[in-house]
Short mmCIF file of C-alpha atoms and ligand atoms in Angstrom, two decimals:
data_model
loop_
_atom_site.label_atom_id
_atom_site.label_comp_id
_atom_site.label_asym_id
_atom_site.label_seq_id
_atom_site.Cartn_x
_atom_site.Cartn_y
_atom_site.Cartn_z
CA PHE A 25 -0.12 -0.09 0.03
CA SER A 26 1.43 3.46 -1.20
CA THR A 27 -0.09 7.12 0.03
CA GLU A 28 1.25 10.17 -1.15
CA ALA A 29 2.36 12.78 1.18
CA GLY A 30 -0.63 14.76 2.11
CA GLU A 31 -3.63 12.50 0.73
CA THR A 32 -6.46 11.36 2.92
CA VAL A 33 -7.10 7.99 2.43
CA ARG A 34 -10.79 6.42 2.55
CA ALA A 35 -11.01 3.84 5.38
CA THR A 36 -13.90 1.58 6.08
CA LEU A 37 -15.00 1.56 9.64
CA PHE A 38 -17.64 -1.31 10.96
CA PRO A 39 -18.13 -0.03 14.43
CA GLY A 40 -20.28 -3.34 15.13
CA ASP A 41 -22.27 -4.10 17.88
CA GLY A 42 -22.43 -3.84 21.65
CA ILE A 43 -19.14 -1.90 22.97
CA GLY A 44 -18.37 -1.50 19.23
CA PRO A 45 -19.65 1.96 18.82
CA GLU A 46 -18.30 3.53 21.65
CA ILE A 47 -14.55 2.32 21.35
CA ALA A 48 -14.63 3.29 17.54
CA GLU A 49 -16.34 6.41 18.82
CA SER A 50 -12.82 6.63 21.00
CA VAL A 51 -10.35 5.40 17.83
CA LYS A 52 -11.93 8.57 15.92
CA GLN A 53 -11.57 11.03 18.53
CA VAL A 54 -7.79 9.80 18.84
CA PHE A 55 -7.45 9.86 15.03
CA ASN A 56 -9.00 13.61 15.31
CA VAL A 57 -6.40 14.87 17.96
CA ALA A 58 -3.62 13.05 15.97
CA GLY A 59 -4.47 14.46 12.66
CA VAL A 60 -4.70 11.57 10.77
CA PRO A 61 -5.90 12.06 7.13
CA ILE A 62 -8.57 9.45 6.88
CA GLU A 63 -11.96 9.94 5.97
CA TRP A 64 -14.27 6.60 7.47
CA GLU A 65 -16.59 5.14 5.31
CA GLU A 66 -19.19 3.97 8.10
CA HIS A 67 -20.95 0.61 7.57
CA TYR A 68 -22.83 -1.32 10.20
CA VAL A 69 -24.19 -5.04 10.46
CA GLY A 70 -27.86 -4.96 8.55
CA THR A 71 -31.16 -6.08 10.32
CA GLU A 72 -31.83 -8.49 7.72
CA VAL A 73 -29.84 -10.98 5.70
CA ASP A 74 -29.09 -9.78 2.37
CA PRO A 75 -29.37 -12.29 0.02
CA ARG A 76 -26.15 -11.23 -1.82
CA THR A 77 -23.86 -12.45 0.81
CA GLU A 78 -26.08 -14.57 2.45
CA SER A 79 -25.47 -12.76 5.64
CA PHE A 80 -26.69 -9.62 7.75
CA LEU A 81 -23.88 -8.19 6.11
CA THR A 82 -24.48 -6.42 2.97
CA TRP A 83 -23.30 -6.42 -0.28
CA GLU A 84 -22.41 -2.62 0.04
CA SER A 85 -20.23 -2.93 3.10
CA LEU A 86 -18.21 -5.35 1.59
CA GLU A 87 -17.84 -3.71 -1.52
CA SER A 88 -16.89 -0.99 0.60
CA VAL A 89 -13.38 -2.81 1.85
CA ARG A 90 -12.93 -4.02 -1.60
CA LYS A 91 -12.65 -0.96 -2.99
CA ASN A 92 -10.82 0.96 0.01
CA LYS A 93 -8.38 -1.74 0.38
CA VAL A 94 -8.36 -0.79 4.20
CA GLY A 95 -10.47 -0.84 7.05
CA LEU A 96 -11.32 -0.98 10.85
CA LYS A 97 -13.86 -3.76 12.56
CA GLY A 98 -15.02 -3.60 15.87
CA PRO A 99 -16.62 -6.86 17.39
CA MET A 100 -19.59 -7.64 16.04
CA ALA A 101 -22.43 -9.87 17.80
CA THR A 102 -23.35 -13.11 16.07
CA PRO A 103 -27.21 -13.05 15.10
CA ILE A 104 -29.05 -16.18 15.96
CA GLY A 105 -30.92 -18.03 13.67
CA LYS A 106 -30.49 -20.33 10.58
CA GLY A 107 -30.12 -19.53 6.88
CA HIS A 108 -27.12 -17.30 7.08
CA ARG A 109 -23.50 -17.03 7.28
CA SER A 110 -21.57 -16.01 10.18
CA LEU A 111 -20.32 -12.45 9.97
CA ASN A 112 -16.58 -13.52 10.29
CA LEU A 113 -16.73 -16.50 7.97
CA THR A 114 -18.72 -13.99 5.23
CA LEU A 115 -15.82 -11.41 5.74
CA ARG A 116 -13.05 -14.31 5.58
CA LYS A 117 -14.45 -15.69 2.43
CA GLU A 118 -16.04 -12.81 0.68
CA LEU A 119 -12.72 -10.58 0.92
CA GLY A 120 -9.95 -13.57 0.96
CA LEU A 121 -8.55 -12.90 4.51
CA TYR A 122 -5.96 -15.59 4.27
CA ALA A 123 -3.77 -14.58 7.17
CA ASN A 124 -4.56 -13.23 10.20
CA VAL A 125 -1.44 -11.48 12.38
CA ARG A 126 -1.88 -10.83 16.15
CA PRO A 127 1.67 -8.86 17.61
CA CYS A 128 1.65 -9.67 21.44
CA ASN A 129 3.80 -7.50 23.31
CA SER A 130 4.20 -7.07 27.32
CA LEU A 131 2.41 -3.31 28.50
CA PRO A 132 5.22 -1.77 30.13
CA GLY A 133 3.85 -0.97 33.49
CA TYR A 134 1.10 -3.39 33.52
CA LYS A 135 2.13 -6.20 35.30
CA THR A 136 1.85 -9.91 34.30
CA ARG A 137 3.89 -12.94 34.44
CA TYR A 138 6.13 -12.06 31.77
CA ASP A 139 7.66 -8.66 30.97
CA ASP A 140 9.28 -9.62 28.10
CA VAL A 141 6.80 -10.75 25.66
CA ASN A 142 7.63 -9.64 22.12
CA LEU A 143 6.09 -12.09 19.52
CA VAL A 144 3.63 -12.00 16.55
CA THR A 145 1.16 -14.85 15.60
CA ILE A 146 0.59 -15.34 11.64
CA ARG A 147 -2.51 -17.85 11.71
CA GLU A 148 -3.66 -19.22 8.11
CA ASN A 149 -7.06 -18.41 8.02
CA THR A 150 -9.36 -20.38 5.05
CA GLU A 151 -8.28 -23.86 5.66
CA GLY A 152 -7.33 -26.60 7.84
CA GLU A 153 -9.60 -28.06 10.24
CA TYR A 154 -11.89 -25.08 9.58
CA SER A 155 -12.72 -26.35 5.93
CA GLY A 156 -16.43 -26.74 7.10
CA LEU A 157 -15.83 -30.83 5.90
CA GLU A 158 -17.73 -32.84 8.48
CA HIS A 159 -19.95 -35.79 7.97
CA GLN A 160 -20.97 -38.90 9.99
CA VAL A 161 -19.26 -42.16 8.31
CA VAL A 162 -22.00 -44.74 10.22
CA ARG A 163 -23.85 -44.29 13.28
CA GLY A 164 -21.45 -43.68 15.93
CA VAL A 165 -18.31 -42.33 13.98
CA VAL A 166 -18.13 -38.86 12.38
CA GLU A 167 -15.19 -37.06 10.27
CA SER A 168 -14.07 -34.31 10.14
CA LEU A 169 -11.73 -33.16 7.03
CA LYS A 170 -8.63 -31.24 7.18
CA ILE A 171 -7.56 -29.81 4.00
CA ILE A 172 -4.22 -27.90 3.44
CA THR A 173 -3.32 -26.74 -0.05
CA ARG A 174 -0.04 -26.13 -1.28
CA GLN A 175 -1.51 -22.66 -2.63
CA ALA A 176 -2.51 -21.33 0.83
CA SER A 177 0.35 -22.77 2.71
CA LEU A 178 2.78 -20.83 0.19
CA ARG A 179 0.92 -17.90 0.70
CA VAL A 180 0.82 -17.38 4.50
CA ALA A 181 4.38 -18.42 4.82
CA GLU A 182 5.32 -15.62 2.12
CA TYR A 183 3.47 -13.31 4.29
CA ALA A 184 5.08 -14.55 7.56
CA PHE A 185 8.63 -13.77 5.67
CA HIS A 186 7.97 -10.85 4.35
CA TYR A 187 6.31 -9.46 7.40
CA ALA A 188 9.62 -10.56 9.31
CA LYS A 189 11.42 -8.58 7.02
CA ALA A 190 9.88 -5.76 6.60
CA ASN A 191 9.29 -5.75 10.48
CA GLY A 192 12.94 -5.92 11.35
CA ARG A 193 12.36 -9.28 12.90
CA GLU A 194 14.95 -11.96 13.24
CA ARG A 195 13.38 -15.45 12.84
CA VAL A 196 9.88 -16.78 12.16
CA SER A 197 8.72 -20.44 13.79
CA ALA A 198 6.73 -22.95 11.88
CA ILE A 199 4.35 -24.55 14.24
CA HIS A 200 3.13 -27.82 13.69
CA LYS A 201 2.47 -31.72 14.29
CA ALA A 202 3.64 -33.12 11.16
CA ASN A 203 5.32 -36.29 12.94
CA ILE A 204 1.43 -37.18 13.24
CA MET A 205 0.07 -35.54 10.61
CA ARG A 206 2.64 -36.49 8.02
CA LYS A 207 0.54 -35.59 4.86
CA THR A 208 -0.93 -32.50 5.61
CA ASP A 209 1.35 -30.61 8.34
CA GLY A 210 4.06 -32.08 6.26
CA LEU A 211 2.82 -29.87 3.19
CA PHE A 212 2.62 -26.39 5.52
CA LEU A 213 6.09 -27.28 6.60
CA LYS A 214 7.43 -28.15 2.94
CA CYS A 215 6.05 -24.76 1.59
CA CYS A 216 7.62 -22.87 4.94
CA ARG A 217 10.81 -24.48 4.17
CA GLU A 218 10.74 -23.49 0.49
CA VAL A 219 9.67 -19.95 1.21
CA ALA A 220 12.35 -19.74 4.07
CA GLU A 221 14.98 -20.54 1.34
CA LYS A 222 14.35 -17.03 -0.66
CA TYR A 223 14.45 -14.93 2.75
CA PRO A 224 18.35 -16.62 3.86
CA GLU A 225 18.89 -13.46 6.29
CA ILE A 226 15.63 -14.75 7.98
CA GLN A 227 15.94 -17.24 10.76
CA TYR A 228 13.87 -20.20 10.01
CA GLU A 229 12.90 -23.12 12.69
CA GLU A 230 9.79 -25.78 13.09
CA VAL A 231 8.75 -26.36 16.55
CA ILE A 232 5.93 -28.91 17.23
CA ILE A 233 2.78 -27.92 18.49
CA ASP A 234 2.95 -29.43 22.03
CA ASN A 235 6.86 -28.23 22.66
CA CYS A 236 5.23 -24.74 21.41
CA CYS A 237 2.71 -24.61 24.16
CA MET A 238 4.94 -25.71 27.01
CA THR A 239 7.96 -23.30 25.97
CA LEU A 240 5.37 -20.46 25.37
CA VAL A 241 4.08 -20.65 29.06
CA LYS A 242 7.55 -21.27 30.23
CA ASN A 243 9.41 -18.66 28.62
CA PRO A 244 7.74 -16.67 25.41
CA GLY A 245 10.80 -14.37 25.19
CA LEU A 246 12.05 -17.24 22.89
CA PHE A 247 9.67 -16.95 20.23
CA ASP A 248 9.72 -14.17 17.63
CA VAL A 249 7.43 -14.74 14.50
CA LEU A 250 5.53 -17.46 14.40
CA VAL A 251 3.50 -19.01 11.72
CA MET A 252 0.83 -21.84 11.89
CA PRO A 253 -2.40 -23.38 9.93
CA ASN A 254 -5.87 -22.72 10.86
CA LEU A 255 -6.68 -24.44 14.42
CA TYR A 256 -3.09 -24.07 15.50
CA GLY A 257 -3.23 -20.34 15.13
CA ASP A 258 -6.77 -20.30 16.96
CA ILE A 259 -5.55 -21.60 20.16
CA ILE A 260 -2.11 -20.08 20.00
CA SER A 261 -2.76 -16.58 19.46
CA ASP A 262 -5.38 -16.59 22.26
CA LEU A 263 -2.68 -18.42 24.54
CA CYS A 264 -0.31 -15.57 23.52
CA ALA A 265 -3.02 -13.03 24.50
CA GLY A 266 -3.42 -14.44 27.92
CA LEU A 267 0.26 -14.15 28.31
CA ILE A 268 0.15 -10.23 27.89
CA GLY A 269 -2.64 -9.44 29.87
CA GLY A 270 -5.93 -10.22 28.06
CA LEU A 271 -8.13 -10.52 24.79
CA GLY A 272 -8.93 -6.22 25.78
CA LEU A 273 -5.59 -5.60 25.14
CA THR A 274 -4.46 -7.52 21.87
CA PRO A 275 -4.87 -5.91 18.23
CA SER A 276 -4.75 -8.04 15.28
CA CYS A 277 -5.10 -7.54 11.53
CA ASN A 278 -6.46 -9.69 8.79
CA ILE A 279 -4.41 -9.67 5.37
CA GLY A 280 -6.51 -10.53 2.13
CA GLU A 281 -6.44 -10.76 -1.60
CA GLY A 282 -5.29 -7.86 -3.24
CA GLY A 283 -3.48 -6.14 -0.70
CA ILE A 284 -6.74 -5.85 1.77
CA CYS A 285 -5.80 -4.91 5.45
CA LEU A 286 -8.75 -5.41 7.65
CA ALA A 287 -7.60 -4.57 11.39
CA GLU A 288 -10.07 -5.54 14.29
CA ALA A 289 -9.83 -6.01 17.82
CA VAL A 290 -10.23 -10.13 18.71
CA HIS A 291 -12.51 -9.76 21.80
CA GLY A 292 -16.19 -9.91 21.38
CA SER A 293 -18.98 -7.15 21.70
CA ALA A 294 -19.41 -7.51 25.64
CA PRO A 295 -23.20 -7.19 25.65
CA ASP A 296 -22.69 -7.17 29.70
CA ILE A 297 -20.99 -4.05 30.03
CA ALA A 298 -22.24 -2.29 26.56
CA GLY A 299 -23.39 0.97 26.88
CA LYS A 300 -22.10 1.88 30.24
CA ASN A 301 -18.95 3.47 29.12
CA LEU A 302 -16.86 0.76 30.79
CA ALA A 303 -14.88 -0.63 27.93
CA ASN A 304 -11.58 -0.55 27.80
CA PRO A 305 -10.82 0.63 23.92
CA THR A 306 -7.13 -0.18 24.00
CA ALA A 307 -7.32 -3.21 21.56
CA LEU A 308 -9.63 -1.21 19.30
CA MET A 309 -7.04 1.77 19.24
CA LEU A 310 -3.87 -0.72 18.92
CA SER A 311 -5.41 -2.41 15.85
CA ALA A 312 -5.98 0.87 14.03
CA VAL A 313 -2.71 1.84 14.66
CA MET A 314 -1.73 -1.79 12.99
CA MET A 315 -3.80 -0.05 10.19
CA LEU A 316 -1.85 3.16 9.93
CA ARG A 317 1.60 0.80 9.84
CA HIS A 318 0.10 -0.93 6.70
CA LEU A 319 -0.40 2.55 4.87
CA GLN A 320 2.89 3.64 6.16
CA PHE A 321 1.80 6.21 8.48
CA ASN A 322 4.34 5.16 10.97
CA ASP A 323 4.90 8.77 12.39
CA LYS A 324 1.16 9.15 13.29
CA ALA A 325 1.48 5.03 14.21
CA ASP A 326 4.07 5.78 16.62
CA ARG A 327 2.60 9.15 18.34
CA ILE A 328 -0.63 6.84 18.98
CA HIS A 329 0.99 3.88 20.28
CA LYS A 330 3.37 5.86 22.51
CA ALA A 331 0.18 7.90 23.79
CA ILE A 332 -1.68 4.40 24.60
CA LEU A 333 1.24 2.52 26.37
CA GLN A 334 2.04 5.87 28.59
CA THR A 335 -1.81 5.93 29.34
CA ILE A 336 -1.76 2.20 30.75
CA ALA A 337 1.98 2.09 32.23
CA ASP A 338 0.58 5.84 34.14
CA GLY A 339 -1.94 3.42 35.83
CA LYS A 340 -4.11 6.62 36.72
CA TYR A 341 -6.47 6.42 34.10
CA ARG A 342 -7.13 2.21 33.63
CA THR A 343 -10.26 0.58 32.72
CA ALA A 344 -11.95 -1.98 35.19
CA ASP A 345 -10.82 -4.94 33.26
CA LEU A 346 -7.30 -3.62 33.97
CA GLY A 347 -8.23 -3.04 37.69
CA GLY A 348 -8.91 0.48 37.32
CA LYS A 349 -11.65 2.89 37.97
CA ALA A 350 -11.68 5.23 34.70
CA SER A 351 -14.61 5.19 31.94
CA THR A 352 -13.91 4.57 28.38
CA SER A 353 -13.82 8.12 27.74
CA GLU A 354 -11.81 8.99 30.77
CA PHE A 355 -9.03 7.00 29.61
CA THR A 356 -9.49 8.10 25.64
CA ASN A 357 -9.14 11.43 27.00
CA ALA A 358 -5.79 10.63 28.75
CA VAL A 359 -4.80 9.20 25.45
CA CYS A 360 -5.34 12.38 23.85
CA ASP A 361 -3.63 14.34 26.41
CA TYR A 362 -0.35 12.52 26.01
CA ILE A 363 -0.76 12.83 21.95
P1 NAD B 416 -16.70 -11.15 24.73
O1 NAD B 416 -15.26 -10.84 24.48
O2 NAD B 416 -17.83 -10.21 24.21
O3 NAD B 416 -16.99 -10.53 26.44
C1 NAD B 416 -15.69 -11.96 26.98
C2 NAD B 416 -15.78 -11.11 28.30
O4 NAD B 416 -14.63 -10.00 28.38
C3 NAD B 416 -16.96 -9.86 28.96
O5 NAD B 416 -16.99 -10.54 30.46
C4 NAD B 416 -16.50 -8.91 28.66
O6 NAD B 416 -16.94 -7.89 29.26
C5 NAD B 416 -15.00 -8.71 28.67
N1 NAD B 416 -14.59 -7.78 27.57
C6 NAD B 416 -14.49 -8.12 26.13
N2 NAD B 416 -13.91 -6.98 25.73
C7 NAD B 416 -13.78 -6.17 26.78
C8 NAD B 416 -13.24 -4.29 26.50
N3 NAD B 416 -12.30 -3.87 25.39
N4 NAD B 416 -13.18 -3.95 27.46
C9 NAD B 416 -13.61 -4.18 28.92
N5 NAD B 416 -13.75 -5.85 29.00
C10 NAD B 416 -14.08 -6.68 27.79
O7 NAD B 416 -16.86 -12.47 24.48
P2 NAD B 416 -18.34 -13.20 24.12
O8 NAD B 416 -19.35 -12.98 25.83
O9 NAD B 416 -18.27 -14.68 24.32
O10 NAD B 416 -18.94 -12.75 23.15
C11 NAD B 416 -20.11 -11.94 23.07
C12 NAD B 416 -20.60 -11.37 21.64
O11 NAD B 416 -19.67 -11.31 20.60
C13 NAD B 416 -20.98 -12.92 20.90
O12 NAD B 416 -22.12 -12.38 20.27
C14 NAD B 416 -20.00 -13.07 19.91
O13 NAD B 416 -20.29 -13.96 18.90
C15 NAD B 416 -19.13 -11.73 19.45
N6 NAD B 416 -17.79 -12.18 19.38
C16 NAD B 416 -17.33 -11.40 18.65
C17 NAD B 416 -16.07 -11.78 17.79
C18 NAD B 416 -15.48 -10.43 16.88
O14 NAD B 416 -16.53 -9.95 16.35
N7 NAD B 416 -14.39 -10.71 16.18
C19 NAD B 416 -15.04 -12.50 18.98
C20 NAD B 416 -15.54 -12.58 19.87
C21 NAD B 416 -16.77 -12.84 19.99
#
């Protein structure tokens, strides 16, 4: 993605449900104060199924992301009822979001068991055990198909090495269980090896998933960039979020076909605290920072990132999930003051 100096960029914003609109408002406020040249195109989840998407997401909102190639997504509550596709699955499939990127960094001043976590998980987002191919073989026996393709594995491995190089990272670890799943995880590893050869400046290693879990909880500082198939990525990325203080602090970004970047907080719509000005907007703010880095607005990204970290480190304005008493707007105002 390249932007001309002084150009205003249009980006799609899905405020989402529950606490989504409140924390999206925080991001807008922070962007205004920092003078980020972004014009938002806001889209909401519809109230009826759109037959063109078979989901509550409208065709127009998907078109907006396709056209702008960049967006920010708040949490979306899964509507109850049959005959429609899940919102996240619709976004993944329709926008070809093939990689989910989650940086996990210890936050200075917010004490957890570790203070040296600085890793990034990159999860293949389209296949593996999540291909939705399950059936009953005979009564009492069911089968679920795990699909691994060369095309999707190469694509996510390529992204992981590209990410490592572009972000000054030293090592990529491929996480697998190829000792048991020789064909599927074996192919995934083969693709990672092929890509690794093109990046001799980046160290490459292979770590078996069970050993990876043990090492992550004993010494997460040993990892740098981790790339893995869908199911392992789903689990490991939440494990890593837990290492730094939980989902309220963890940003993420989905990379899609044609260079699409859709950043999103990984937590849900938190209906228990929605509308009460209690939500922690950090995860969505940090996701917005990832979006700015993708757009190469690095100065703005650095300023906002630093202000968020300073506010948390200060400890004066922390939201309830971090043990504080501050409201969403008090925390947001404190970040704006630092900017
Ligand atoms: P949740 O993440 O919404 O909430 C779990 C707990 O964490 C709650 O106690 C909540 O108050 C707290 N929490 C979450 N985010 C917070 C924040 N920013 N600040 C402070 N506290 C926060 O998970 P859930 O209750 O399982 O799901 C609620 C709804 O969200 C469901 O409809 C689910 O489908 C949806 N969901 C959406 C996404 C997404 O859009 N990516 C992800 C997960 C869940």
